[in-house]
Amino acid sequence: MTHTQVPFPEGFLWGASTAAHQIEGNNTNSDWWVKEHTAGTHIQEPSLDACDSYHRWREDMDVLAGLGFTDYRFSIEWARIEPVEGRFSRAELAHYRRMVEGALERGLRPMVTLHHFTVPQWFEARGGFTAEGGTELFARYVAACAPVIGEGVSHVCTINEPNMIAVMAGQAKRGDIGFPPAGLPTPDDETTVAVIAAHHAAVKEVKAINAGIQVGWTIANQVYQALPGAEEVTAAYRHPREDVFIEAARDDDWIGVQSYTRTMIGADGPVPAPDDVERTLTQWEYYPSAVGYALRHTADVVGRDMPLIVTENGIATDVDSRRIDYYTGALNEVASALEDGLNVQGYLAWSALDNYEWGSYEPAFGLIGWDPETFERQPKPSAVWLGEMGRTRTLPRHTG
């Protein structure tokens, strides 16, 4: 095997990602806080204090910058900014502005996500994105974020994984609990239309705040791979779950690619991975090559000129050496995509911190651990290893 180095393109984003609800703690006005404290759901435990990053964001940024990362993707909470319909919190807007300024002071370029799965309880009670006026209410919130993103923020993500929002909405309407052993449930068509409309409205609002901001959204790419003879079945299965959302981003400044594993599709639909494959703590197949397939598929849909940013990629594991191995394989794919001429403009690992993975703290995705009593941050060897590439500005490339 030959080991080479592939230099980062000019301006390449190199960092890690988080989501506010998963790390801040005590997001009491959000819809998820209600879900976590409702009996009879699939949720194993509530988020409670989470990583206490609402108060300890400076420590998080200090660690990331010290390790060598140059970019940090974090989200802001609509439920904090507009806890009551039509009433915007100046204090919370100032809090998130301090985070932007704090990142810049540390040499971290902030990528701000405006919606990462959670909404205010009042918005959920109205019916969410599909309610009458839902698009306008989201656009109003985005406009209110001007003090946060108006200066110093080069990249904004409107909505994280809208395809998963549509999938979960479909589940809720059908009363389904849990996901099937392979593949995704059918997304709700009404929600698909609504979140696409909300995204397009949000893009206009962000550009009105500052036309120089690069705006996009992120798609959960399941890396659907057709078994022999199942190519048409795979395309038909993928389109409502993924491609319609990629196509909706054709006019955006960039599109976020998020992948972790693959899904095999046979003549009758998704096929579970064999029992003997290595699995992560989320029970997904260990498959570092996923990000390469995701990048190439996204480019196939929207064209090779579209700027692509890997906004999430990682592994849930308690064995940090396997995390390094996973990232080695994934970054080899990113380097290969760059060499083949894809317009890859960044790589942001999931996640900066071990965090609340939507119902449980067990899946350890983080580069940085933390003490549950003191909240002391504990960078893992994988964090040191990955951060060092930010200093060298090169990606590993293994051939042969």
Short mmCIF file of N, CA and C in Angstrom, two decimals, residues 223-364:
data_model
loop_
_atom_site.label_atom_id
_atom_site.label_comp_id
_atom_site.label_asym_id
_atom_site.label_seq_id
_atom_site.Cartn_x
_atom_site.Cartn_y
_atom_site.Cartn_z
N VAL A 223 -26.51 6.08 1.41
CA VAL A 223 -25.64 5.28 0.54
C VAL A 223 -26.37 4.00 0.12
N TYR A 224 -27.44 4.18 -0.63
CA TYR A 224 -28.22 3.06 -1.13
C TYR A 224 -27.44 2.36 -2.24
N GLN A 225 -27.11 1.10 -2.05
CA GLN A 225 -26.34 0.33 -3.02
C GLN A 225 -27.20 -0.82 -3.54
N ALA A 226 -27.34 -0.88 -4.87
CA ALA A 226 -28.21 -1.87 -5.49
C ALA A 226 -27.52 -3.22 -5.58
N LEU A 227 -28.21 -4.25 -5.14
CA LEU A 227 -27.77 -5.61 -5.41
C LEU A 227 -28.04 -5.91 -6.89
N PRO A 228 -27.38 -6.90 -7.47
CA PRO A 228 -27.55 -7.17 -8.91
C PRO A 228 -29.03 -7.26 -9.32
N GLY A 229 -29.37 -6.47 -10.34
CA GLY A 229 -30.73 -6.48 -10.86
C GLY A 229 -31.70 -5.56 -10.15
N ALA A 230 -31.25 -4.85 -9.11
CA ALA A 230 -32.16 -4.02 -8.31
C ALA A 230 -31.91 -2.52 -8.51
N GLU A 231 -31.33 -2.14 -9.64
CA GLU A 231 -30.99 -0.75 -9.87
C GLU A 231 -32.23 0.15 -9.91
N GLU A 232 -33.28 -0.27 -10.62
CA GLU A 232 -34.48 0.55 -10.71
C GLU A 232 -35.21 0.62 -9.38
N VAL A 233 -35.23 -0.49 -8.66
CA VAL A 233 -35.86 -0.51 -7.33
C VAL A 233 -35.13 0.47 -6.41
N THR A 234 -33.81 0.47 -6.50
CA THR A 234 -33.01 1.34 -5.65
C THR A 234 -33.27 2.81 -5.96
N ALA A 235 -33.32 3.16 -7.24
CA ALA A 235 -33.58 4.55 -7.63
C ALA A 235 -34.94 5.01 -7.15
N ALA A 236 -35.94 4.14 -7.28
CA ALA A 236 -37.30 4.48 -6.86
C ALA A 236 -37.40 4.62 -5.34
N TYR A 237 -36.65 3.78 -4.63
CA TYR A 237 -36.65 3.82 -3.17
C TYR A 237 -35.94 5.08 -2.68
N ARG A 238 -34.84 5.42 -3.32
CA ARG A 238 -34.01 6.54 -2.89
C ARG A 238 -34.68 7.89 -3.12
N HIS A 239 -35.38 8.04 -4.24
CA HIS A 239 -35.81 9.37 -4.65
C HIS A 239 -36.60 10.13 -3.59
N PRO A 240 -37.68 9.57 -3.01
CA PRO A 240 -38.44 10.36 -2.03
C PRO A 240 -37.71 10.52 -0.70
N ARG A 241 -36.75 9.65 -0.42
CA ARG A 241 -36.04 9.68 0.85
C ARG A 241 -34.78 10.53 0.82
N GLU A 242 -34.33 10.88 -0.39
CA GLU A 242 -33.04 11.56 -0.48
C GLU A 242 -32.95 12.52 -1.67
N ASP A 243 -33.14 11.99 -2.88
CA ASP A 243 -32.82 12.77 -4.07
C ASP A 243 -33.68 14.01 -4.23
N VAL A 244 -34.96 13.95 -3.82
CA VAL A 244 -35.82 15.12 -3.96
C VAL A 244 -35.27 16.29 -3.13
N PHE A 245 -34.60 15.99 -2.03
CA PHE A 245 -34.03 17.03 -1.18
C PHE A 245 -32.71 17.55 -1.75
N ILE A 246 -31.95 16.66 -2.37
CA ILE A 246 -30.72 17.10 -3.04
C ILE A 246 -31.08 18.00 -4.22
N GLU A 247 -32.08 17.59 -4.99
CA GLU A 247 -32.50 18.38 -6.16
C GLU A 247 -33.01 19.76 -5.74
N ALA A 248 -33.61 19.86 -4.57
CA ALA A 248 -34.13 21.14 -4.10
C ALA A 248 -33.02 22.14 -3.78
N ALA A 249 -31.78 21.66 -3.71
CA ALA A 249 -30.64 22.51 -3.35
C ALA A 249 -29.82 22.95 -4.56
N ARG A 250 -30.33 22.72 -5.76
CA ARG A 250 -29.56 23.03 -6.97
C ARG A 250 -29.09 24.49 -7.03
N ASP A 251 -29.89 25.40 -6.53
CA ASP A 251 -29.57 26.82 -6.62
C ASP A 251 -28.87 27.35 -5.37
N ASP A 252 -28.53 26.47 -4.44
CA ASP A 252 -27.87 26.90 -3.22
C ASP A 252 -26.38 27.13 -3.45
N ASP A 253 -25.74 27.72 -2.45
CA ASP A 253 -24.29 27.97 -2.54
C ASP A 253 -23.47 26.71 -2.29
N TRP A 254 -24.02 25.78 -1.56
CA TRP A 254 -23.34 24.53 -1.25
C TRP A 254 -24.39 23.54 -0.75
N ILE A 255 -24.01 22.28 -0.68
CA ILE A 255 -24.90 21.27 -0.11
C ILE A 255 -24.10 20.41 0.88
N GLY A 256 -24.70 20.14 2.02
CA GLY A 256 -24.05 19.35 3.05
C GLY A 256 -24.31 17.86 2.86
N VAL A 257 -23.23 17.08 2.88
CA VAL A 257 -23.30 15.63 2.71
C VAL A 257 -23.04 14.98 4.07
N GLN A 258 -23.98 14.16 4.53
CA GLN A 258 -23.87 13.51 5.84
C GLN A 258 -24.08 12.01 5.66
N SER A 259 -23.09 11.24 6.05
CA SER A 259 -23.19 9.78 5.86
C SER A 259 -22.42 9.06 6.95
N TYR A 260 -22.87 7.83 7.23
CA TYR A 260 -22.26 7.03 8.28
C TYR A 260 -22.08 5.57 7.87
N THR A 261 -23.02 5.05 7.08
CA THR A 261 -23.01 3.64 6.72
C THR A 261 -23.72 3.49 5.38
N ARG A 262 -24.02 2.27 4.99
CA ARG A 262 -24.70 2.04 3.71
C ARG A 262 -25.97 1.22 3.93
N THR A 263 -26.82 1.21 2.90
CA THR A 263 -28.05 0.42 2.90
C THR A 263 -28.11 -0.36 1.58
N MET A 264 -28.14 -1.68 1.67
CA MET A 264 -28.23 -2.51 0.47
C MET A 264 -29.70 -2.66 0.07
N ILE A 265 -29.97 -2.58 -1.24
CA ILE A 265 -31.33 -2.69 -1.76
C ILE A 265 -31.41 -3.87 -2.73
N GLY A 266 -32.34 -4.77 -2.47
CA GLY A 266 -32.60 -5.90 -3.35
C GLY A 266 -33.89 -5.70 -4.12
N ALA A 267 -34.32 -6.73 -4.80
CA ALA A 267 -35.53 -6.65 -5.63
C ALA A 267 -36.77 -6.30 -4.81
N ASP A 268 -36.76 -6.68 -3.52
CA ASP A 268 -37.92 -6.43 -2.66
C ASP A 268 -37.71 -5.27 -1.69
N GLY A 269 -36.64 -4.52 -1.88
CA GLY A 269 -36.38 -3.40 -1.00
C GLY A 269 -35.13 -3.57 -0.16
N PRO A 270 -35.01 -2.85 0.95
CA PRO A 270 -33.81 -2.88 1.78
C PRO A 270 -33.51 -4.28 2.32
N VAL A 271 -32.23 -4.60 2.36
CA VAL A 271 -31.77 -5.90 2.84
C VAL A 271 -30.86 -5.67 4.05
N PRO A 272 -31.16 -6.23 5.21
CA PRO A 272 -30.30 -6.04 6.39
C PRO A 272 -28.89 -6.53 6.12
N ALA A 273 -27.92 -5.87 6.75
CA ALA A 273 -26.53 -6.31 6.64
C ALA A 273 -26.37 -7.70 7.25
N PRO A 274 -25.45 -8.50 6.74
CA PRO A 274 -25.22 -9.84 7.31
C PRO A 274 -24.91 -9.78 8.79
N ASP A 275 -25.23 -10.85 9.49
CA ASP A 275 -25.02 -10.89 10.94
C ASP A 275 -23.55 -10.79 11.34
N ASP A 276 -22.66 -11.20 10.43
CA ASP A 276 -21.25 -11.29 10.80
C ASP A 276 -20.46 -10.00 10.52
N VAL A 277 -21.12 -8.92 10.06
CA VAL A 277 -20.36 -7.69 9.81
C VAL A 277 -20.10 -6.97 11.13
N GLU A 278 -19.04 -6.18 11.16
CA GLU A 278 -18.76 -5.36 12.32
C GLU A 278 -19.81 -4.26 12.42
N ARG A 279 -20.30 -4.03 13.62
CA ARG A 279 -21.33 -3.02 13.82
C ARG A 279 -20.87 -1.99 14.86
N THR A 280 -21.40 -0.78 14.74
CA THR A 280 -21.08 0.29 15.67
C THR A 280 -22.07 0.26 16.83
N LEU A 281 -21.94 1.19 17.76
CA LEU A 281 -22.85 1.23 18.91
C LEU A 281 -24.28 1.56 18.51
N THR A 282 -24.48 2.11 17.32
CA THR A 282 -25.82 2.35 16.81
C THR A 282 -26.35 1.14 16.03
N GLN A 283 -25.55 0.07 15.99
CA GLN A 283 -25.87 -1.16 15.26
C GLN A 283 -25.84 -0.98 13.75
N TRP A 284 -25.20 0.09 13.28
CA TRP A 284 -24.99 0.27 11.85
C TRP A 284 -23.76 -0.51 11.41
N GLU A 285 -23.75 -0.92 10.17
CA GLU A 285 -22.58 -1.59 9.62
C GLU A 285 -21.39 -0.63 9.62
N TYR A 286 -20.24 -1.11 10.07
CA TYR A 286 -19.00 -0.34 10.02
C TYR A 286 -18.60 -0.23 8.55
N TYR A 287 -18.69 0.98 8.00
CA TYR A 287 -18.47 1.14 6.55
C TYR A 287 -17.87 2.52 6.28
N PRO A 288 -16.55 2.67 6.44
CA PRO A 288 -15.91 3.96 6.27
C PRO A 288 -16.04 4.54 4.86
N SER A 289 -16.26 3.68 3.86
CA SER A 289 -16.35 4.16 2.48
C SER A 289 -17.64 4.91 2.19
N ALA A 290 -18.56 4.94 3.14
CA ALA A 290 -19.87 5.56 2.90
C ALA A 290 -19.75 6.98 2.38
N VAL A 291 -18.86 7.77 2.97
CA VAL A 291 -18.79 9.19 2.60
C VAL A 291 -18.37 9.38 1.14
N GLY A 292 -17.53 8.49 0.63
CA GLY A 292 -17.14 8.60 -0.77
C GLY A 292 -18.31 8.37 -1.70
N TYR A 293 -19.10 7.33 -1.42
CA TYR A 293 -20.30 7.07 -2.22
C TYR A 293 -21.29 8.23 -2.11
N ALA A 294 -21.42 8.79 -0.91
CA ALA A 294 -22.37 9.89 -0.71
C ALA A 294 -21.96 11.13 -1.51
N LEU A 295 -20.68 11.45 -1.48
CA LEU A 295 -20.20 12.60 -2.24
C LEU A 295 -20.44 12.41 -3.73
N ARG A 296 -20.11 11.23 -4.23
CA ARG A 296 -20.25 10.98 -5.67
C ARG A 296 -21.71 10.96 -6.10
N HIS A 297 -22.57 10.38 -5.27
CA HIS A 297 -23.99 10.36 -5.64
C HIS A 297 -24.56 11.78 -5.66
N THR A 298 -24.22 12.58 -4.66
CA THR A 298 -24.72 13.95 -4.62
C THR A 298 -24.26 14.72 -5.85
N ALA A 299 -23.00 14.55 -6.23
CA ALA A 299 -22.49 15.21 -7.44
C ALA A 299 -23.20 14.71 -8.69
N ASP A 300 -23.55 13.42 -8.71
CA ASP A 300 -24.29 12.88 -9.86
C ASP A 300 -25.65 13.55 -10.00
N VAL A 301 -26.28 13.87 -8.87
CA VAL A 301 -27.62 14.45 -8.90
C VAL A 301 -27.60 15.93 -9.29
N VAL A 302 -26.70 16.70 -8.68
CA VAL A 302 -26.73 18.16 -8.87
C VAL A 302 -25.60 18.68 -9.74
N GLY A 303 -24.67 17.82 -10.17
CA GLY A 303 -23.59 18.26 -11.03
C GLY A 303 -22.27 18.39 -10.28
N ARG A 304 -21.18 18.17 -10.99
CA ARG A 304 -19.86 18.13 -10.37
C ARG A 304 -19.36 19.51 -9.94
N ASP A 305 -19.99 20.57 -10.42
CA ASP A 305 -19.55 21.91 -10.03
C ASP A 305 -20.13 22.35 -8.68
N MET A 306 -21.17 21.68 -8.20
CA MET A 306 -21.80 22.08 -6.95
C MET A 306 -20.80 21.93 -5.79
N PRO A 307 -20.59 22.99 -5.01
CA PRO A 307 -19.74 22.87 -3.83
C PRO A 307 -20.35 21.89 -2.82
N LEU A 308 -19.56 20.92 -2.39
CA LEU A 308 -19.99 19.91 -1.42
C LEU A 308 -19.18 20.08 -0.14
N ILE A 309 -19.87 20.00 0.99
CA ILE A 309 -19.19 20.02 2.28
C ILE A 309 -19.66 18.81 3.07
N VAL A 310 -18.73 17.99 3.53
CA VAL A 310 -19.09 16.91 4.44
C VAL A 310 -19.36 17.55 5.79
N THR A 311 -20.64 17.65 6.13
CA THR A 311 -21.03 18.35 7.35
C THR A 311 -21.21 17.41 8.54
N GLU A 312 -21.30 16.11 8.28
CA GLU A 312 -21.29 15.10 9.33
C GLU A 312 -20.72 13.80 8.77
N ASN A 313 -19.85 13.17 9.54
CA ASN A 313 -19.35 11.84 9.22
C ASN A 313 -18.61 11.34 10.45
N GLY A 314 -18.89 10.11 10.86
CA GLY A 314 -18.22 9.60 12.04
C GLY A 314 -18.75 8.24 12.44
N ILE A 315 -18.40 7.83 13.65
CA ILE A 315 -18.71 6.47 14.12
C ILE A 315 -19.01 6.50 15.61
N ALA A 316 -20.01 5.73 16.01
CA ALA A 316 -20.31 5.54 17.42
C ALA A 316 -19.55 4.32 17.93
N THR A 317 -18.55 4.56 18.77
CA THR A 317 -17.74 3.45 19.28
C THR A 317 -17.09 3.85 20.60
N ASP A 318 -16.88 2.86 21.46
CA ASP A 318 -16.13 3.06 22.71
C ASP A 318 -14.66 2.73 22.53
N VAL A 319 -14.29 2.25 21.34
CA VAL A 319 -12.90 1.87 21.06
C VAL A 319 -12.31 2.94 20.15
N ASP A 320 -11.52 3.83 20.72
CA ASP A 320 -11.09 4.99 19.95
C ASP A 320 -10.17 4.63 18.79
N SER A 321 -9.46 3.53 18.89
CA SER A 321 -8.63 3.10 17.76
C SER A 321 -9.49 2.78 16.54
N ARG A 322 -10.69 2.27 16.77
CA ARG A 322 -11.61 2.02 15.65
C ARG A 322 -12.12 3.33 15.07
N ARG A 323 -12.24 4.35 15.88
CA ARG A 323 -12.63 5.66 15.37
C ARG A 323 -11.54 6.19 14.43
N ILE A 324 -10.30 6.06 14.84
CA ILE A 324 -9.20 6.50 13.97
C ILE A 324 -9.20 5.70 12.68
N ASP A 325 -9.41 4.40 12.77
CA ASP A 325 -9.45 3.56 11.56
C ASP A 325 -10.60 3.99 10.65
N TYR A 326 -11.74 4.27 11.26
CA TYR A 326 -12.90 4.69 10.46
C TYR A 326 -12.60 6.00 9.74
N TYR A 327 -12.09 6.98 10.48
CA TYR A 327 -11.77 8.27 9.86
C TYR A 327 -10.68 8.12 8.80
N THR A 328 -9.73 7.23 9.02
CA THR A 328 -8.70 7.00 8.00
C THR A 328 -9.33 6.56 6.69
N GLY A 329 -10.25 5.59 6.77
CA GLY A 329 -10.93 5.11 5.58
C GLY A 329 -11.80 6.18 4.95
N ALA A 330 -12.51 6.95 5.79
CA ALA A 330 -13.39 7.99 5.27
C ALA A 330 -12.61 9.10 4.58
N LEU A 331 -11.52 9.53 5.19
CA LEU A 331 -10.72 10.61 4.60
C LEU A 331 -10.00 10.16 3.34
N ASN A 332 -9.69 8.89 3.25
CA ASN A 332 -9.15 8.35 2.01
C ASN A 332 -10.16 8.55 0.88
N GLU A 333 -11.44 8.36 1.19
CA GLU A 333 -12.50 8.57 0.21
C GLU A 333 -12.63 10.05 -0.17
N VAL A 334 -12.52 10.93 0.81
CA VAL A 334 -12.59 12.36 0.54
C VAL A 334 -11.43 12.79 -0.36
N ALA A 335 -10.22 12.28 -0.05
CA ALA A 335 -9.06 12.60 -0.87
C ALA A 335 -9.24 12.10 -2.30
N SER A 336 -9.79 10.91 -2.43
CA SER A 336 -10.04 10.35 -3.76
C SER A 336 -11.03 11.20 -4.54
N ALA A 337 -12.08 11.66 -3.87
CA ALA A 337 -13.07 12.51 -4.52
C ALA A 337 -12.44 13.82 -5.00
N LEU A 338 -11.56 14.39 -4.18
CA LEU A 338 -10.88 15.61 -4.57
C LEU A 338 -9.99 15.37 -5.79
N GLU A 339 -9.26 14.28 -5.77
CA GLU A 339 -8.38 13.95 -6.89
C GLU A 339 -9.16 13.73 -8.18
N ASP A 340 -10.40 13.27 -8.03
CA ASP A 340 -11.24 13.03 -9.21
C ASP A 340 -11.98 14.28 -9.67
N GLY A 341 -11.72 15.40 -9.01
CA GLY A 341 -12.27 16.67 -9.47
C GLY A 341 -13.58 17.09 -8.85
N LEU A 342 -14.08 16.36 -7.84
CA LEU A 342 -15.29 16.82 -7.17
C LEU A 342 -14.98 18.07 -6.36
N ASN A 343 -15.96 18.96 -6.27
CA ASN A 343 -15.77 20.25 -5.62
C ASN A 343 -16.05 20.14 -4.12
N VAL A 344 -15.22 19.37 -3.42
CA VAL A 344 -15.37 19.17 -1.98
C VAL A 344 -14.69 20.33 -1.27
N GLN A 345 -15.44 21.06 -0.47
CA GLN A 345 -14.91 22.28 0.14
C GLN A 345 -14.73 22.19 1.65
N GLY A 346 -14.99 21.01 2.23
CA GLY A 346 -14.78 20.92 3.66
C GLY A 346 -15.14 19.57 4.21
N TYR A 347 -14.64 19.31 5.43
CA TYR A 347 -14.93 18.07 6.14
C TYR A 347 -15.10 18.40 7.61
N LEU A 348 -16.32 18.13 8.13
CA LEU A 348 -16.64 18.38 9.52
C LEU A 348 -17.08 17.07 10.16
N ALA A 349 -16.32 16.63 11.13
CA ALA A 349 -16.58 15.34 11.77
C ALA A 349 -17.79 15.42 12.70
N TRP A 350 -18.50 14.32 12.82
CA TRP A 350 -19.53 14.18 13.86
C TRP A 350 -19.03 13.15 14.86
N SER A 351 -18.82 13.61 16.08
CA SER A 351 -19.18 14.93 16.56
C SER A 351 -18.02 15.47 17.38
N ALA A 352 -18.04 16.77 17.66
CA ALA A 352 -17.01 17.33 18.52
C ALA A 352 -17.05 16.65 19.89
N LEU A 353 -18.25 16.44 20.41
CA LEU A 353 -18.41 15.91 21.77
C LEU A 353 -19.27 14.64 21.78
N ASP A 354 -18.98 13.74 22.70
CA ASP A 354 -19.98 12.73 23.03
C ASP A 354 -21.23 13.49 23.46
N ASN A 355 -22.39 13.08 22.99
CA ASN A 355 -23.57 13.91 23.25
C ASN A 355 -24.84 13.10 23.34
N TYR A 356 -25.94 13.81 23.44
CA TYR A 356 -27.26 13.20 23.55
C TYR A 356 -27.75 12.82 22.16
N GLU A 357 -27.72 11.53 21.86
CA GLU A 357 -28.09 11.07 20.52
C GLU A 357 -29.58 10.72 20.45
N TRP A 358 -30.40 11.75 20.66
CA TRP A 358 -31.84 11.67 20.44
C TRP A 358 -32.47 10.46 21.14
N GLY A 359 -32.26 10.43 22.45
CA GLY A 359 -32.88 9.38 23.25
C GLY A 359 -31.93 8.64 24.14
N SER A 360 -30.61 8.78 23.89
CA SER A 360 -29.64 8.02 24.68
C SER A 360 -28.27 8.67 24.61
N TYR A 361 -27.53 8.56 25.72
CA TYR A 361 -26.14 9.01 25.74
C TYR A 361 -25.17 7.88 25.38
N GLU A 362 -25.69 6.68 25.15
CA GLU A 362 -24.82 5.53 24.93
C GLU A 362 -23.98 5.61 23.65
N PRO A 363 -24.56 6.03 22.49
CA PRO A 363 -23.74 6.07 21.27
C PRO A 363 -22.67 7.17 21.36
N ALA A 364 -21.41 6.76 21.47
CA ALA A 364 -20.31 7.70 21.65
C ALA A 364 -19.70 8.08 20.30
#
